[in-house]
XYZ file of C-alpha atoms in Angstrom:
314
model
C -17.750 13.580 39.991
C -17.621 16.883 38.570
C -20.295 18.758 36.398
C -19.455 17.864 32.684
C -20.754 21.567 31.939
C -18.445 23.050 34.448
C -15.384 21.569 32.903
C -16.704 22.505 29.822
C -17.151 26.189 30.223
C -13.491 26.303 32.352
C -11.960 24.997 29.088
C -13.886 27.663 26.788
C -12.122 30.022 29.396
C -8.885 29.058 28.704
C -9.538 28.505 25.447
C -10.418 32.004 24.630
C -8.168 34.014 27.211
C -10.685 35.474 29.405
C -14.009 35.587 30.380
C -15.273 38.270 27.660
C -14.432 36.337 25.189
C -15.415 32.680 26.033
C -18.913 34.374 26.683
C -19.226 36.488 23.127
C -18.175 33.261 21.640
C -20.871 31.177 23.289
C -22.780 33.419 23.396
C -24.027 32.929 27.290
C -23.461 35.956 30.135
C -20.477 35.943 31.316
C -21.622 36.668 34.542
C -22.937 32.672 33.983
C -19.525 31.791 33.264
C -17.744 33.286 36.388
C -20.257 31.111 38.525
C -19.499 27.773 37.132
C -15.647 28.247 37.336
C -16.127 29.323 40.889
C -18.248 26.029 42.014
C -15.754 23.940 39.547
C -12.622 25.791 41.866
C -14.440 25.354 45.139
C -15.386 21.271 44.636
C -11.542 21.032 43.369
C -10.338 22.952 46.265
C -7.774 25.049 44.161
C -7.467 28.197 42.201
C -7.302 27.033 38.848
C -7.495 31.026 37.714
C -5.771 34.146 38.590
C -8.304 37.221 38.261
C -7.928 40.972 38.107
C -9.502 43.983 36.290
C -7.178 43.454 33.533
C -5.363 40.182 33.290
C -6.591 36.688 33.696
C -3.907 34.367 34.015
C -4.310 30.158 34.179
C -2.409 28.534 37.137
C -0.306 25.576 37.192
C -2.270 23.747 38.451
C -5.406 25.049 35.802
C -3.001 24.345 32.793
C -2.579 20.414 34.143
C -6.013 20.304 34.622
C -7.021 22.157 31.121
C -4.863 19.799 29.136
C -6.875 16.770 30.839
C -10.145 18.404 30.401
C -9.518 18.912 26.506
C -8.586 14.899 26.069
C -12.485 14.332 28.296
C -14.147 16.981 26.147
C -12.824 15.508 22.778
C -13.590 12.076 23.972
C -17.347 13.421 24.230
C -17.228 14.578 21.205
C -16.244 11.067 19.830
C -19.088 9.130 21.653
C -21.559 11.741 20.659
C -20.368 11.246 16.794
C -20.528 7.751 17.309
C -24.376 7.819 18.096
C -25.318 10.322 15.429
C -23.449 8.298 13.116
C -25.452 5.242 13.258
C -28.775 7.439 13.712
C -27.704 9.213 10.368
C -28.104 7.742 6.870
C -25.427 8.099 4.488
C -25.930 10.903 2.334
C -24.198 13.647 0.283
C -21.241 14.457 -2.001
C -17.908 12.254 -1.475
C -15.084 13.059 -3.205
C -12.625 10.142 -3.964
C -8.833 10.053 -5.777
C -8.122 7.392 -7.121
C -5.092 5.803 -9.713
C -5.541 5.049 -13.229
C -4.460 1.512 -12.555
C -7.199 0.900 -10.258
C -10.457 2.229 -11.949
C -11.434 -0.963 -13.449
C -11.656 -2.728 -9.926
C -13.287 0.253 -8.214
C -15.747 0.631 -11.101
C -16.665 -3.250 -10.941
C -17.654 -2.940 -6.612
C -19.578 0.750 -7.226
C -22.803 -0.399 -8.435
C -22.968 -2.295 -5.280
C -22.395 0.688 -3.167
C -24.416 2.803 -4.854
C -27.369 0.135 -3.882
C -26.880 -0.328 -0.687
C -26.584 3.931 0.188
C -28.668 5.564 -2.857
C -28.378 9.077 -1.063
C -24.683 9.096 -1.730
C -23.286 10.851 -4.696
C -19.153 10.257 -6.034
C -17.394 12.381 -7.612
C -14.230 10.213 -8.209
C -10.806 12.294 -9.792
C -8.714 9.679 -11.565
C -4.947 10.504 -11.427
C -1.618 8.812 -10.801
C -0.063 12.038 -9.499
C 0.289 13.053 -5.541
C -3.218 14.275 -4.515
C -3.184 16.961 -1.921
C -6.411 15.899 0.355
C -6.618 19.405 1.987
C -5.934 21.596 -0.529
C -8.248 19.799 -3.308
C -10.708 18.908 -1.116
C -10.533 15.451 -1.101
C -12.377 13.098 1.401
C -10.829 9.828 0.649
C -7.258 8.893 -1.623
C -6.379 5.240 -3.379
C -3.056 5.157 -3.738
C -0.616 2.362 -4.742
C 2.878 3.186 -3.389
C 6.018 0.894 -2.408
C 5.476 2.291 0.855
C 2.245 3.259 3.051
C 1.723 7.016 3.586
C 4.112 8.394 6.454
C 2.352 11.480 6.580
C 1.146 12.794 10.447
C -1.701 14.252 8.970
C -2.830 11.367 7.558
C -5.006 8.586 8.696
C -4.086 5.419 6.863
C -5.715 2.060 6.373
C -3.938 -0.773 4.416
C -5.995 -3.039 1.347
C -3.589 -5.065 0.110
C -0.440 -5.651 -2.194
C 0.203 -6.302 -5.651
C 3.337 -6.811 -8.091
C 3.895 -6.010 -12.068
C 5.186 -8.934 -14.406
C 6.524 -8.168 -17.734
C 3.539 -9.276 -20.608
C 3.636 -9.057 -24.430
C 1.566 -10.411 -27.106
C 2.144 -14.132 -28.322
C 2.661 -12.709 -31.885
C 5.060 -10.234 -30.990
C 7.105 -13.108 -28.985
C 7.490 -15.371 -32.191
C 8.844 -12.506 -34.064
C 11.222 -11.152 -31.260
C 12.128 -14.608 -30.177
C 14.081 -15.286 -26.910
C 14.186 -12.581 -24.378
C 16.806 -12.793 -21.428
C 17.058 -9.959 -18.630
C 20.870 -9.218 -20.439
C 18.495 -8.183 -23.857
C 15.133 -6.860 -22.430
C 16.863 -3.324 -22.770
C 17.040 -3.596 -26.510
C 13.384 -4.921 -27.334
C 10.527 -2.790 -27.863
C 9.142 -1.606 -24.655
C 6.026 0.155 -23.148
C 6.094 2.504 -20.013
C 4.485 3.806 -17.418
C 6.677 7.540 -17.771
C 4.986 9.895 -19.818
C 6.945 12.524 -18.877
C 10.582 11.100 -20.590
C 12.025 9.492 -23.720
C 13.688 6.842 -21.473
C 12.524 5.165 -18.350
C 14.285 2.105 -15.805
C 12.292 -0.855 -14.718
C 13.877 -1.914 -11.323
C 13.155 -5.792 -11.385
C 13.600 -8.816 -8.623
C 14.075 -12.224 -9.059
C 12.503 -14.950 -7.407
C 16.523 -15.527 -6.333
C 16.249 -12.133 -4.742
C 18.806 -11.202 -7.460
C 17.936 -6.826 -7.947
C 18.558 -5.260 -11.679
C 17.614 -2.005 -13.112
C 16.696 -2.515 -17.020
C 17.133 1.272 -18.653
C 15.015 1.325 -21.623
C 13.716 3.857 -24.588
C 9.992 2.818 -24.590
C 8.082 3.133 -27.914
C 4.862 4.449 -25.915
C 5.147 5.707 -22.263
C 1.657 6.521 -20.581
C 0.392 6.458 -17.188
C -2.539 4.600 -17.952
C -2.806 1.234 -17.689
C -5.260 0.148 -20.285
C -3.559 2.127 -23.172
C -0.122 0.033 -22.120
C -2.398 -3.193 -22.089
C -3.882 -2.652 -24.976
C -0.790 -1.881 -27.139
C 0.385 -4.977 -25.580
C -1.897 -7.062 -27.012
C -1.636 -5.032 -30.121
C 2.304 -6.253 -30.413
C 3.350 -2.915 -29.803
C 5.911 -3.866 -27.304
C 6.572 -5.639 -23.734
C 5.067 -3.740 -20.636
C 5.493 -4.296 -16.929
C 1.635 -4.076 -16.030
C 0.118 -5.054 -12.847
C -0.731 -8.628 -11.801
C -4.166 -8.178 -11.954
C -3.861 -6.719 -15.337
C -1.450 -9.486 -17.349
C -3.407 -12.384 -15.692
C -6.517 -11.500 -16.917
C -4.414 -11.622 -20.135
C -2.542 -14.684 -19.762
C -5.382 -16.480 -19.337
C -7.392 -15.349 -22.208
C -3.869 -16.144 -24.165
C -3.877 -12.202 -25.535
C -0.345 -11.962 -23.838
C 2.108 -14.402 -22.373
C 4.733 -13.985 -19.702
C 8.032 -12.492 -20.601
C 10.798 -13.908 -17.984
C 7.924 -14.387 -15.630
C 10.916 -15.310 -12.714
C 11.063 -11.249 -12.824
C 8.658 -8.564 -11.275
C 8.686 -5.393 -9.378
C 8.751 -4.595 -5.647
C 5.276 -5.116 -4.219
C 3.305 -1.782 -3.953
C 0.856 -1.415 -1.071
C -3.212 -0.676 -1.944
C -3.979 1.691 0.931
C -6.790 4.325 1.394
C -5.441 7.857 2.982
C -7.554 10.257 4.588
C -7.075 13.406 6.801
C -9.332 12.698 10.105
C -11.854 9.837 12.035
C -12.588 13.059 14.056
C -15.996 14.611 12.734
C -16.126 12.453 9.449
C -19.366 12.277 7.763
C -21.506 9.173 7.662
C -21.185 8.994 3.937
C -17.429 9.524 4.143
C -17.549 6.292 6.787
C -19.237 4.104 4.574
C -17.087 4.501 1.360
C -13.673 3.707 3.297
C -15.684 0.544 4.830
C -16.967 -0.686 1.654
C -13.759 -0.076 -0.230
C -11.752 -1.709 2.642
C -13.894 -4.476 2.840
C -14.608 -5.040 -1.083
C -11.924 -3.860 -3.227
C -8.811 -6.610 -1.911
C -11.466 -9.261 -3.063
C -12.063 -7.351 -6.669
C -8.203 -7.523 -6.530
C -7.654 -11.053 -5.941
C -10.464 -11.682 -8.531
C -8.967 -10.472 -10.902
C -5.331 -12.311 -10.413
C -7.262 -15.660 -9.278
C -4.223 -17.543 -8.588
C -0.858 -17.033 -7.239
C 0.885 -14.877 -10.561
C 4.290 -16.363 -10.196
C 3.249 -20.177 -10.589
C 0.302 -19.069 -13.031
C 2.993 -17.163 -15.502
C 5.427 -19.662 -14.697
C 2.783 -22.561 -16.315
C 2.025 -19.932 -19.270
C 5.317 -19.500 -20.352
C 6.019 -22.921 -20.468
């Protein structure tokens, strides 16, 4: 077995590109650092460095054995994270993204985690556009996409899935009477665009049958509870999230509008840049929202949306 430190103060060697450096930046003699390379070289039996006056170059041998010392040396790093983790109470600033959509369900699970670690403090930016975690300094992302995060950079971890129905108040239903998928274009609508005059819902069938509805909503918005309420008011139809129209369907405030329709599926995931490092406080919000927001979401839809819309808007 090989001295840890050894290895340790080869790779700073390397690291650095010489000896004068690796020892201003550890700030140890680098008469200190010559000797340990020399007993790691001797117990190897190789030259893992080329010295002269001038010039230190790494041998082919040293890079293979550099490469594997950085993979040891990080894997250190991870166990000795690992204890100071669990010795360390959460604590400190966490910064969190998180969609309109969702605030509802992560506001009704915070008050828990605020109990269990008082010592951590939120600040939570509510947005539906692309949050850049590095650049905005942002510890942890919700996001709701058709697809999970392909990013390299990112570390991603799955919560689960959801779909949108089409909803509109009872009242507004007697006065626009039957709806088909041929007419939905020409009935009042509600969007999700607030950047256009004209927006296209891109529906499936329970068949698997795909259409694309073009439409010229009377309110576009990309919050959720300003589409649900108008809703309700009679405003218009709007394609709003399962968790969102059941809630509604079963209070009787809206009804299903050709409930055999709905969107893809988008994935609930949580994005963030590194498990290498990560604070303690940064640890326990992905845990609790992992392990507590797919139950707020499946409170809030109850039962399966298809057969519960199906039964409403019979």
């Amino acid at each position: 077995m090989q001295d840890l430190n050894d290895i340790a103060l080869f790779a700073a060697v390397v690291k650095h590109k010489g000896f004068s450096a690796a020892a201003r930046a550890l700030n140890i003699p680098k008469s200190k650092l010559s000797k340990h390379v020399a007993r790691l070289e001797q117990q190897l039996d190789v030259r893992l460095l080329e010295r002269s006056t001038r010039k230190l170059r790494v041998t082919e041998i040293g890079q293979a054995f550099y490469e594997r010392c950085e993979t040891i040396l990080a894997g250190v790093d991870a166990a000795e994270a690992v204890v100071a983790a669990a010795k360390s109470e959460p604590s400190g600033i966490v910064r969190l993204a998180c969609p309109i959509g969702f605030t509802p369900m992560v506001g009704a699970i915070l008050p828990a985690f605020h109990r269990r670690y008082p010592e951590v403090r939120l600040l939570i930016t509510t947005t539906n556009r692309r949050i850049d975690l590095v650049e905005e300094r942002i510890d942890i992302a919700l996001r709701a996409r058709h697809h999970l995060d392909s990013d390299n950079n990112l570390i991603v971890r799955k919560l689960g899935e959801a779909r949108q129905f089409l909803a509109a108040s009872p009242a507004l239903m007697a006065r626009i009477g039957n709806v088909t998928i041929d007419t939905l274009d020409k009935m009042p609508t509600l969007s999700m665009n607030e950047q256009h005059l004209s927006d296209t819902w891109q529906l499936n069938h329970v068949d698997g049958t795909k259409r694309d509805i073009p439409h010229q909503p009377i309110i576009g918005c990309g919050d959720f509870g300003i589409l649900e309420r108008a809703a309700i008011e009679g405003v218009g139809i709007a394609l709003l999230p399962d968790h969102i129209c059941g809630r509604g369907f079963r209070t009787g405030v809206l009804m299903p509008v050709l409930p055999e329709w709905s969107s893809d599926a988008t994935i609930a995931h949580l994005v963030f840049t590194s498990r290498h490092g990560m604070l303690p406080s940064v640890r326990a919000l992905i845990d609790f929202l992992a392990d507590n927001l797919p139950g707020a979401m499946s409170r809030c839809t109850e039962i399966d949306p298809p057969a519960a819309m199906l039964e409403a808007a019979e």
